[in-house]
Amino acid sequence: MTAADILVAEDERIVARHIRDVLHRSGYRVPATVGTGEDAVVKAAELKPDLVLMDVALGGAMDGIEAARRIREATGIPVIYVTAYADDAMLERVKRTEPAGFVLKPFDDRELRAMVEVTLYRADASRRRAGQRALAADAAELAGQRDRLRRMYAATLDAREQEARRIARELHDQAGQLLSALHLALEEVGAHVEPGARGRIPELRAMVDEVEQELRRIAHEMRPPILDDLGLVPAIDFMARGLARRSGLDVRVTGTRARMPAEVETNLYRIAQEALGNVIRHADAGKATVQVAVRSGEATIEVRDDGRGFAVDEVLRRRGERGIGFLGMQERVDALGGRLRVESSPEAGTRVRVTVPLAAPDP
C-alpha cells in the first residue's frame, strides 16, 4: 500500500531524518516529524495519518508508550514502535497499548518497510471488513424497516377491506329493506291519492328502482360478494361489464379461475379496478383487456388499452389524480412483495403488469 500518510515520533533528528527518507523512497508521505509525546498526540489528532512510527523514549513529560495509548484510544490509528529499548517491564506496557508492530534499533531498512507495508495492509483490510459489516447491518436494518412497513400497510389494507365489506353489507341489506318498505308505502298511498296525481306513482316507483340499482352497484364495487364466492376472474369480469355499460369501453377479461389467497385476490382486484378506472378517465380508449395468469408460484395480472398513452416517468412523478392512482397500485404491490411495471407512450396505449408471489413474502 503506497501514498499513505505516516507520522514519525522520534526525538533523535538523525534517526528521524533517516526514517523519513526510507518512507519517502517507499512512496509514503510524512506530513510531520515530532520529538515529544505531547506533540505526537496533538499531530495525530490534527493530521489523522494512516500510521504512527513511535519511539518509546521521547522528549517531554510523556513517553512514547503513553502517547501511543492516547492516540489509539482517541483515533484508532495503528502504532509501530521503533525503539532501542526492550526490557520486560517496557514490553509489558507496550503490549497493553495493542501495537501494530515493533522494530528494534538499529533496524534494517527492508525490515522497517516490510513492517510498515504489512501494518497498512492489515489496517486497510480491517477497515474494509468493518465497512462491509456496517453495510450489511444497514442493509439488514433497511430490509427490516421495509418489511415492517409492508406488514403495516398490508394490515391497513385489510382493515379498509373489512370496513368496505361492512358498509357494502349495510347498503345492500339495510338500505335495501328501506327501499322495499318505500315500494310498499307507495303502493298503499297510491290507493288514496287523487286520480290526477295517481299517474305519478309509477314514476316514483321507477325512481326508487333506480336508486336501489345504484346502491346495489355501489355495494358490489365496494366489496363484491362474487370475489369471495367465485374468485378473482369472475369478480373482475362482473366489474368490467358494469364499467362497459356505463362508459362504452369494450373490456375483455380472460384468465385462470384458480383460487388464490384472499389477500392476493383482493389486492389484484383493486389494482384492476384502479387500472380500468384510469383507462376510462384518461386514456380515451375504445378497447381494454384484462388477463390473469397463475404459474410458477406467482400470479400475474395485465391490463392493456388502445388509448392515447402517456409519458410514464412524468406521470409517476406527478402528485395529481393519475400519479396518485399509480402510487396506490404500487403500495398494494409492495404489500404483497410483488412487482409493478407500467409501459406506455403517447398515442401507443398503455400496459400495466403486476406480478405477485402466491406465498407470503419472506420477512
GROMACS .gro file of C-alpha atoms in nm:
model
  363
    1MET     CA    1   0.000   0.000   0.000
    2THR     CA    2   0.156   0.330  -0.107
    3ALA     CA    3   0.072   0.701  -0.081
    4ALA     CA    4  -0.019   0.660   0.288
    5ASP     CA    5   0.047   0.933   0.546
    6ILE     CA    6   0.282   0.831   0.828
    7LEU     CA    7   0.353   1.043   1.135
    8VAL     CA    8   0.706   0.995   1.276
    9ALA     CA    9   0.759   1.049   1.651
   10GLU     CA   10   1.137   1.040   1.707
   11ASP     CA   11   1.344   1.280   1.921
   12GLU     CA   12   1.681   1.199   1.759
   13ARG     CA   13   1.700   1.417   1.448
   14ILE     CA   14   1.939   1.197   1.254
   15VAL     CA   15   1.723   0.888   1.313
   16ALA     CA   16   1.405   1.081   1.234
   17ARG     CA   17   1.557   1.205   0.906
   18HIS     CA   18   1.667   0.854   0.814
   19ILE     CA   19   1.320   0.708   0.883
   20ARG     CA   20   1.161   0.984   0.678
   21ASP     CA   21   1.398   0.916   0.384
   22VAL     CA   22   1.322   0.542   0.396
   23LEU     CA   23   0.949   0.613   0.391
   24HIS     CA   24   0.978   0.863   0.106
   25ARG     CA   25   1.174   0.616  -0.106
   26SER     CA   26   0.899   0.362  -0.044
   27GLY     CA   27   0.631   0.602  -0.173
   28TYR     CA   28   0.485   0.712   0.161
   29ARG     CA   29   0.420   1.068   0.279
   30VAL     CA   30   0.548   1.201   0.611
   31PRO     CA   31   0.326   1.501   0.698
   32ALA     CA   32   0.516   1.573   1.022
   33THR     CA   33   0.803   1.462   1.244
   34VAL     CA   34   0.772   1.532   1.618
   35GLY     CA   35   1.005   1.482   1.911
   36THR     CA   36   0.772   1.468   2.215
   37GLY     CA   37   0.483   1.251   2.323
   38GLU     CA   38   0.262   1.556   2.368
   39ASP     CA   39   0.326   1.672   2.011
   40ALA     CA   40   0.262   1.319   1.880
   41VAL     CA   41  -0.085   1.313   2.039
   42VAL     CA   42  -0.169   1.661   1.905
   43LYS     CA   43  -0.044   1.592   1.549
   44ALA     CA   44  -0.214   1.254   1.530
   45ALA     CA   45  -0.548   1.416   1.617
   46GLU     CA   46  -0.485   1.703   1.376
   47LEU     CA   47  -0.344   1.520   1.072
   48LYS     CA   48  -0.525   1.183   1.102
   49PRO     CA   49  -0.234   0.986   0.950
   50ASP     CA   50  -0.271   0.625   0.839
   51LEU     CA   51   0.010   0.510   1.071
   52VAL     CA   52   0.236   0.638   1.350
   53LEU     CA   53   0.600   0.528   1.393
   54MET     CA   54   0.665   0.585   1.761
   55ASP     CA   55   0.990   0.591   1.957
   56VAL     CA   56   0.946   0.489   2.320
   57ALA     CA   57   1.195   0.737   2.469
   58LEU     CA   58   1.080   1.083   2.362
   59GLY     CA   59   1.149   1.430   2.489
   60GLY     CA   60   0.894   1.597   2.714
   61ALA     CA   61   0.699   1.461   3.009
   62MET     CA   62   0.506   1.196   2.808
   63ASP     CA   63   0.689   0.893   2.673
   64GLY     CA   64   0.601   0.713   2.351
   65ILE     CA   65   0.403   0.436   2.520
   66GLU     CA   66   0.163   0.678   2.688
   67ALA     CA   67   0.136   0.879   2.366
   68ALA     CA   68   0.055   0.561   2.171
   69ARG     CA   69  -0.213   0.464   2.423
   70ARG     CA   70  -0.382   0.804   2.391
   71ILE     CA   71  -0.360   0.801   2.011
   72ARG     CA   72  -0.513   0.455   1.989
   73GLU     CA   73  -0.795   0.540   2.229
   74ALA     CA   74  -0.873   0.873   2.062
   75THR     CA   75  -0.832   0.786   1.694
   76GLY     CA   76  -0.773   0.412   1.648
   77ILE     CA   77  -0.468   0.488   1.432
   78PRO     CA   78  -0.224   0.191   1.435
   79VAL     CA   79   0.115   0.246   1.600
   80ILE     CA   80   0.450   0.075   1.530
   81TYR     CA   81   0.716   0.115   1.797
   82VAL     CA   82   1.069   0.187   1.674
   83THR     CA   83   1.298   0.173   1.977
   84ALA     CA   84   1.629   0.059   2.112
   85TYR     CA   85   1.477  -0.046   2.446
   86ALA     CA   86   1.316  -0.384   2.505
   87ASP     CA   87   1.326  -0.477   2.874
   88ASP     CA   88   1.047  -0.685   3.024
   89ALA     CA   89   0.873  -0.402   3.209
   90MET     CA   90   0.866  -0.185   2.897
   91LEU     CA   91   0.738  -0.472   2.685
   92GLU     CA   92   0.450  -0.529   2.928
   93ARG     CA   93   0.349  -0.164   2.896
   94VAL     CA   94   0.383  -0.182   2.518
   95LYS     CA   95   0.156  -0.487   2.493
   96ARG     CA   96  -0.121  -0.310   2.682
   97THR     CA   97  -0.135  -0.045   2.406
   98GLU     CA   98  -0.201  -0.316   2.141
   99PRO     CA   99   0.070  -0.205   1.898
  100ALA     CA  100   0.055  -0.293   1.530
  101GLY     CA  101   0.428  -0.380   1.528
  102PHE     CA  102   0.764  -0.347   1.697
  103VAL     CA  103   1.101  -0.268   1.533
  104LEU     CA  104   1.427  -0.266   1.727
  105LYS     CA  105   1.702  -0.016   1.659
  106PRO     CA  106   1.931  -0.036   1.478
  107PHE     CA  107   1.690  -0.165   1.215
  108ASP     CA  108   1.735  -0.281   0.860
  109ASP     CA  109   1.558  -0.053   0.611
  110ARG     CA  110   1.387  -0.351   0.447
  111GLU     CA  111   1.263  -0.469   0.786
  112LEU     CA  112   1.106  -0.129   0.854
  113ARG     CA  113   0.947  -0.111   0.507
  114ALA     CA  114   0.807  -0.464   0.544
  115MET     CA  115   0.658  -0.388   0.887
  116VAL     CA  116   0.501  -0.066   0.757
  117GLU     CA  117   0.361  -0.239   0.445
  118VAL     CA  118   0.210  -0.527   0.642
  119THR     CA  119   0.061  -0.295   0.906
  120LEU     CA  120  -0.101  -0.069   0.647
  121TYR     CA  121  -0.236  -0.370   0.457
  122ARG     CA  122  -0.390  -0.513   0.775
  123ALA     CA  123  -0.538  -0.176   0.870
  124ASP     CA  124  -0.688  -0.132   0.523
  125ALA     CA  125  -0.830  -0.486   0.527
  126SER     CA  126  -0.976  -0.427   0.872
  127ARG     CA  127  -1.143  -0.104   0.753
  128ARG     CA  128  -1.288  -0.282   0.451
  129ARG     CA  129  -1.426  -0.560   0.669
  130ALA     CA  130  -1.571  -0.306   0.911
  131GLY     CA  131  -1.726  -0.119   0.618
  132GLN     CA  132  -1.874  -0.439   0.480
  133ARG     CA  133  -2.015  -0.530   0.820
  134ALA     CA  134  -2.163  -0.181   0.852
  135LEU     CA  135  -2.316  -0.204   0.504
  136ALA     CA  136  -2.457  -0.548   0.583
  137ALA     CA  137  -2.601  -0.419   0.910
  138ASP     CA  138  -2.753  -0.117   0.732
  139ALA     CA  139  -2.897  -0.339   0.461
  140ALA     CA  140  -3.046  -0.572   0.722
  141GLU     CA  141  -3.196  -0.275   0.908
  142LEU     CA  142  -3.342  -0.131   0.588
  143ALA     CA  143  -3.484  -0.470   0.495
  144GLY     CA  144  -3.639  -0.495   0.841
  145GLN     CA  145  -3.789  -0.149   0.812
  146ARG     CA  146  -3.929  -0.227   0.466
  147ASP     CA  147  -4.081  -0.547   0.597
  148ARG     CA  148  -4.237  -0.369   0.895
  149LEU     CA  149  -4.380  -0.101   0.665
  150ARG     CA  150  -4.508  -0.367   0.426
  151ARG     CA  151  -4.681  -0.552   0.708
  152MET     CA  152  -4.828  -0.231   0.848
  153TYR     CA  153  -4.961  -0.130   0.507
  154ALA     CA  154  -5.099  -0.480   0.447
  155ALA     CA  155  -5.281  -0.458   0.780
  156THR     CA  156  -5.416  -0.115   0.683
  157LEU     CA  157  -5.541  -0.251   0.350
  158ASP     CA  158  -5.708  -0.543   0.527
  159ALA     CA  159  -5.879  -0.305   0.771
  160ARG     CA  160  -6.001  -0.094   0.479
  161GLU     CA  161  -6.141  -0.401   0.305
  162GLN     CA  162  -6.317  -0.511   0.623
  163GLU     CA  163  -6.474  -0.168   0.655
  164ALA     CA  164  -6.574  -0.170   0.287
  165ARG     CA  165  -6.733  -0.513   0.339
  166ARG     CA  166  -6.930  -0.381   0.638
  167ILE     CA  167  -7.052  -0.070   0.455
  168ALA     CA  168  -7.142  -0.272   0.144
  169ARG     CA  169  -7.343  -0.514   0.355
  170GLU     CA  170  -7.531  -0.230   0.524
  171LEU     CA  171  -7.600  -0.062   0.190
  172HIS     CA  172  -7.728  -0.386   0.046
  173ASP     CA  173  -7.928  -0.505   0.345
  174GLN     CA  174  -8.049  -0.206   0.543
  175ALA     CA  175  -8.087   0.040   0.257
  176GLY     CA  176  -8.249  -0.238   0.052
  177GLN     CA  177  -8.500  -0.302   0.328
  178LEU     CA  178  -8.585   0.067   0.349
  179LEU     CA  179  -8.637   0.087  -0.026
  180SER     CA  180  -8.860  -0.222  -0.020
  181ALA     CA  181  -9.064  -0.056   0.254
  182LEU     CA  182  -9.083   0.254   0.037
  183HIS     CA  183  -9.221   0.045  -0.252
  184LEU     CA  184  -9.496  -0.089  -0.024
  185ALA     CA  185  -9.571   0.259   0.108
  186LEU     CA  186  -9.608   0.396  -0.245
  187GLU     CA  187  -9.844   0.112  -0.328
  188GLU     CA  188 -10.057   0.188  -0.021
  189VAL     CA  189 -10.054   0.560  -0.082
  190GLY     CA  190 -10.146   0.513  -0.447
  191ALA     CA  191 -10.491   0.388  -0.350
  192HIS     CA  192 -10.567   0.711  -0.159
  193VAL     CA  193 -10.431   0.987  -0.378
  194GLU     CA  194 -10.642   1.187  -0.617
  195PRO     CA  195 -10.682   1.031  -0.961
  196GLY     CA  196 -10.494   1.320  -1.119
  197ALA     CA  197 -10.184   1.252  -0.907
  198ARG     CA  198 -10.208   0.874  -0.925
  199GLY     CA  199 -10.013   0.868  -1.252
  200ARG     CA  200  -9.704   0.990  -1.065
  201ILE     CA  201  -9.685   0.670  -0.858
  202PRO     CA  202  -9.524   0.457  -1.134
  203GLU     CA  203  -9.267   0.732  -1.191
  204LEU     CA  204  -9.181   0.741  -0.823
  205ARG     CA  205  -9.155   0.364  -0.810
  206ALA     CA  206  -8.922   0.373  -1.113
  207MET     CA  207  -8.705   0.630  -0.935
  208VAL     CA  208  -8.692   0.405  -0.627
  209ASP     CA  209  -8.591   0.113  -0.850
  210GLU     CA  210  -8.314   0.326  -0.999
  211VAL     CA  211  -8.188   0.424  -0.653
  212GLU     CA  212  -8.197   0.061  -0.549
  213GLN     CA  213  -7.994  -0.047  -0.851
  214GLU     CA  214  -7.738   0.229  -0.794
  215LEU     CA  215  -7.698   0.134  -0.427
  216ARG     CA  216  -7.657  -0.229  -0.527
  217ARG     CA  217  -7.389  -0.130  -0.779
  218ILE     CA  218  -7.204   0.080  -0.523
  219ALA     CA  219  -7.224  -0.200  -0.267
  220HIS     CA  220  -7.087  -0.453  -0.517
  221GLU     CA  221  -6.800  -0.224  -0.619
  222MET     CA  222  -6.711  -0.153  -0.258
  223ARG     CA  223  -6.683  -0.526  -0.185
  224PRO     CA  224  -6.821  -0.762  -0.448
  225PRO     CA  225  -6.956  -1.083  -0.291
  226ILE     CA  226  -6.858  -1.263  -0.612
  227LEU     CA  227  -6.490  -1.205  -0.524
  228ASP     CA  228  -6.530  -1.406  -0.204
  229ASP     CA  229  -6.761  -1.666  -0.359
  230LEU     CA  230  -6.613  -1.731  -0.706
  231GLY     CA  231  -6.272  -1.566  -0.712
  232LEU     CA  232  -6.072  -1.301  -0.896
  233VAL     CA  233  -6.153  -1.351  -1.266
  234PRO     CA  234  -6.535  -1.369  -1.224
  235ALA     CA  235  -6.521  -1.061  -0.998
  236ILE     CA  236  -6.317  -0.860  -1.249
  237ASP     CA  237  -6.544  -0.976  -1.532
  238PHE     CA  238  -6.852  -0.862  -1.337
  239MET     CA  239  -6.690  -0.525  -1.266
  240ALA     CA  240  -6.575  -0.484  -1.628
  241ARG     CA  241  -6.925  -0.548  -1.764
  242GLY     CA  242  -7.064  -0.277  -1.537
  243LEU     CA  243  -6.791  -0.032  -1.647
  244ALA     CA  244  -6.859  -0.117  -2.011
  245ARG     CA  245  -7.230  -0.041  -1.972
  246ARG     CA  246  -7.165   0.295  -1.810
  247SER     CA  247  -6.870   0.413  -2.021
  248GLY     CA  248  -6.898   0.237  -2.356
  249LEU     CA  249  -6.545   0.092  -2.319
  250ASP     CA  250  -6.514  -0.258  -2.468
  251VAL     CA  251  -6.347  -0.464  -2.190
  252ARG     CA  252  -6.245  -0.831  -2.233
  253VAL     CA  253  -6.141  -1.037  -1.929
  254THR     CA  254  -5.956  -1.368  -1.965
  255GLY     CA  255  -5.751  -1.593  -1.745
  256THR     CA  256  -5.739  -1.877  -1.498
  257ARG     CA  257  -6.019  -1.917  -1.247
  258ALA     CA  258  -5.795  -2.094  -0.996
  259ARG     CA  259  -5.844  -1.959  -0.645
  260MET     CA  260  -5.567  -1.761  -0.479
  261PRO     CA  261  -5.509  -1.643  -0.123
  262ALA     CA  262  -5.776  -1.392  -0.022
  263GLU     CA  263  -5.520  -1.113   0.027
  264VAL     CA  264  -5.386  -1.164  -0.325
  265GLU     CA  265  -5.732  -1.175  -0.485
  266THR     CA  266  -5.845  -0.861  -0.304
  267ASN     CA  267  -5.541  -0.653  -0.395
  268LEU     CA  268  -5.529  -0.768  -0.757
  269TYR     CA  269  -5.899  -0.687  -0.789
  270ARG     CA  270  -5.837  -0.335  -0.655
  271ILE     CA  271  -5.540  -0.291  -0.890
  272ALA     CA  272  -5.753  -0.396  -1.189
  273GLN     CA  273  -6.028  -0.162  -1.068
  274GLU     CA  274  -5.785   0.132  -1.048
  275ALA     CA  275  -5.623   0.049  -1.383
  276LEU     CA  276  -5.957   0.027  -1.565
  277GLY     CA  277  -6.069   0.346  -1.392
  278ASN     CA  278  -5.758   0.519  -1.528
  279VAL     CA  279  -5.841   0.392  -1.877
  280ILE     CA  280  -6.193   0.535  -1.860
  281ARG     CA  281  -6.087   0.867  -1.705
  282HIS     CA  282  -5.772   0.940  -1.904
  283ALA     CA  283  -5.696   0.710  -2.196
  284ASP     CA  284  -5.974   0.794  -2.444
  285ALA     CA  285  -5.960   0.425  -2.539
  286GLY     CA  286  -6.204   0.210  -2.727
  287LYS     CA  287  -6.087  -0.130  -2.603
  288ALA     CA  288  -5.918  -0.274  -2.296
  289THR     CA  289  -5.817  -0.625  -2.196
  290VAL     CA  290  -5.752  -0.781  -1.857
  291GLN     CA  291  -5.553  -1.105  -1.841
  292VAL     CA  292  -5.495  -1.309  -1.524
  293ALA     CA  293  -5.239  -1.591  -1.509
  294VAL     CA  294  -5.103  -1.821  -1.239
  295ARG     CA  295  -4.777  -2.008  -1.289
  296SER     CA  296  -4.456  -2.097  -1.104
  297GLY     CA  297  -4.589  -1.982  -0.768
  298GLU     CA  298  -4.679  -1.636  -0.899
  299ALA     CA  299  -4.995  -1.458  -1.005
  300THR     CA  300  -4.987  -1.203  -1.285
  301ILE     CA  301  -5.248  -0.952  -1.393
  302GLU     CA  302  -5.208  -0.739  -1.703
  303VAL     CA  303  -5.433  -0.452  -1.811
  304ARG     CA  304  -5.390  -0.314  -2.165
  305ASP     CA  305  -5.571  -0.041  -2.355
  306ASP     CA  306  -5.554   0.110  -2.704
  307GLY     CA  307  -5.576   0.468  -2.577
  308ARG     CA  308  -5.360   0.772  -2.627
  309GLY     CA  309  -5.094   0.668  -2.376
  310PHE     CA  310  -4.870   0.897  -2.173
  311ALA     CA  311  -4.511   0.966  -2.068
  312VAL     CA  312  -4.463   0.715  -1.785
  313ASP     CA  313  -4.182   0.887  -1.591
  314GLU     CA  314  -4.361   1.220  -1.591
  315VAL     CA  315  -4.691   1.075  -1.467
  316LEU     CA  316  -4.530   0.857  -1.200
  317ARG     CA  317  -4.364   1.169  -1.056
  318ARG     CA  318  -4.690   1.361  -1.060
  319ARG     CA  319  -4.894   1.414  -0.742
  320GLY     CA  320  -5.219   1.457  -0.931
  321GLU     CA  321  -5.504   1.209  -0.972
  322ARG     CA  322  -5.334   0.969  -1.212
  323GLY     CA  323  -5.000   0.980  -1.030
  324ILE     CA  324  -5.171   0.902  -0.701
  325GLY     CA  325  -5.358   0.615  -0.868
  326PHE     CA  326  -5.032   0.450  -0.969
  327LEU     CA  327  -4.892   0.519  -0.622
  328GLY     CA  328  -5.187   0.329  -0.472
  329MET     CA  329  -5.119   0.036  -0.706
  330GLN     CA  330  -4.752   0.036  -0.608
  331GLU     CA  331  -4.838   0.033  -0.239
  332ARG     CA  332  -5.063  -0.269  -0.286
  333VAL     CA  333  -4.795  -0.445  -0.489
  334ASP     CA  334  -4.535  -0.369  -0.221
  335ALA     CA  335  -4.767  -0.506   0.046
  336LEU     CA  336  -4.770  -0.837  -0.144
  337GLY     CA  337  -4.395  -0.835  -0.214
  338GLY     CA  338  -4.458  -0.814  -0.589
  339ARG     CA  339  -4.354  -0.612  -0.894
  340LEU     CA  340  -4.534  -0.340  -1.089
  341ARG     CA  341  -4.443  -0.245  -1.445
  342VAL     CA  342  -4.607   0.033  -1.645
  343GLU     CA  343  -4.536   0.069  -2.017
  344SER     CA  344  -4.682   0.346  -2.228
  345SER     CA  345  -4.601   0.618  -2.475
  346PRO     CA  346  -4.811   0.890  -2.636
  347GLU     CA  347  -5.063   0.753  -2.888
  348ALA     CA  348  -4.946   0.395  -2.827
  349GLY     CA  349  -5.173   0.273  -2.548
  350THR     CA  350  -5.077   0.154  -2.201
  351ARG     CA  351  -4.980  -0.178  -2.043
  352VAL     CA  352  -4.992  -0.226  -1.664
  353ARG     CA  353  -4.843  -0.557  -1.546
  354VAL     CA  354  -4.838  -0.676  -1.185
  355THR     CA  355  -4.672  -0.996  -1.064
  356VAL     CA  356  -4.703  -1.112  -0.703
  357PRO     CA  357  -4.594  -1.427  -0.518
  358LEU     CA  358  -4.870  -1.662  -0.405
  359ALA     CA  359  -4.674  -1.745  -0.089
  360ALA     CA  360  -4.621  -1.484   0.182
  361PRO     CA  361  -4.308  -1.268   0.124
  362ASP     CA  362  -4.007  -1.360   0.334
  363PRO     CA  363  -3.980  -1.146   0.648
   0.00000   0.00000   0.00000
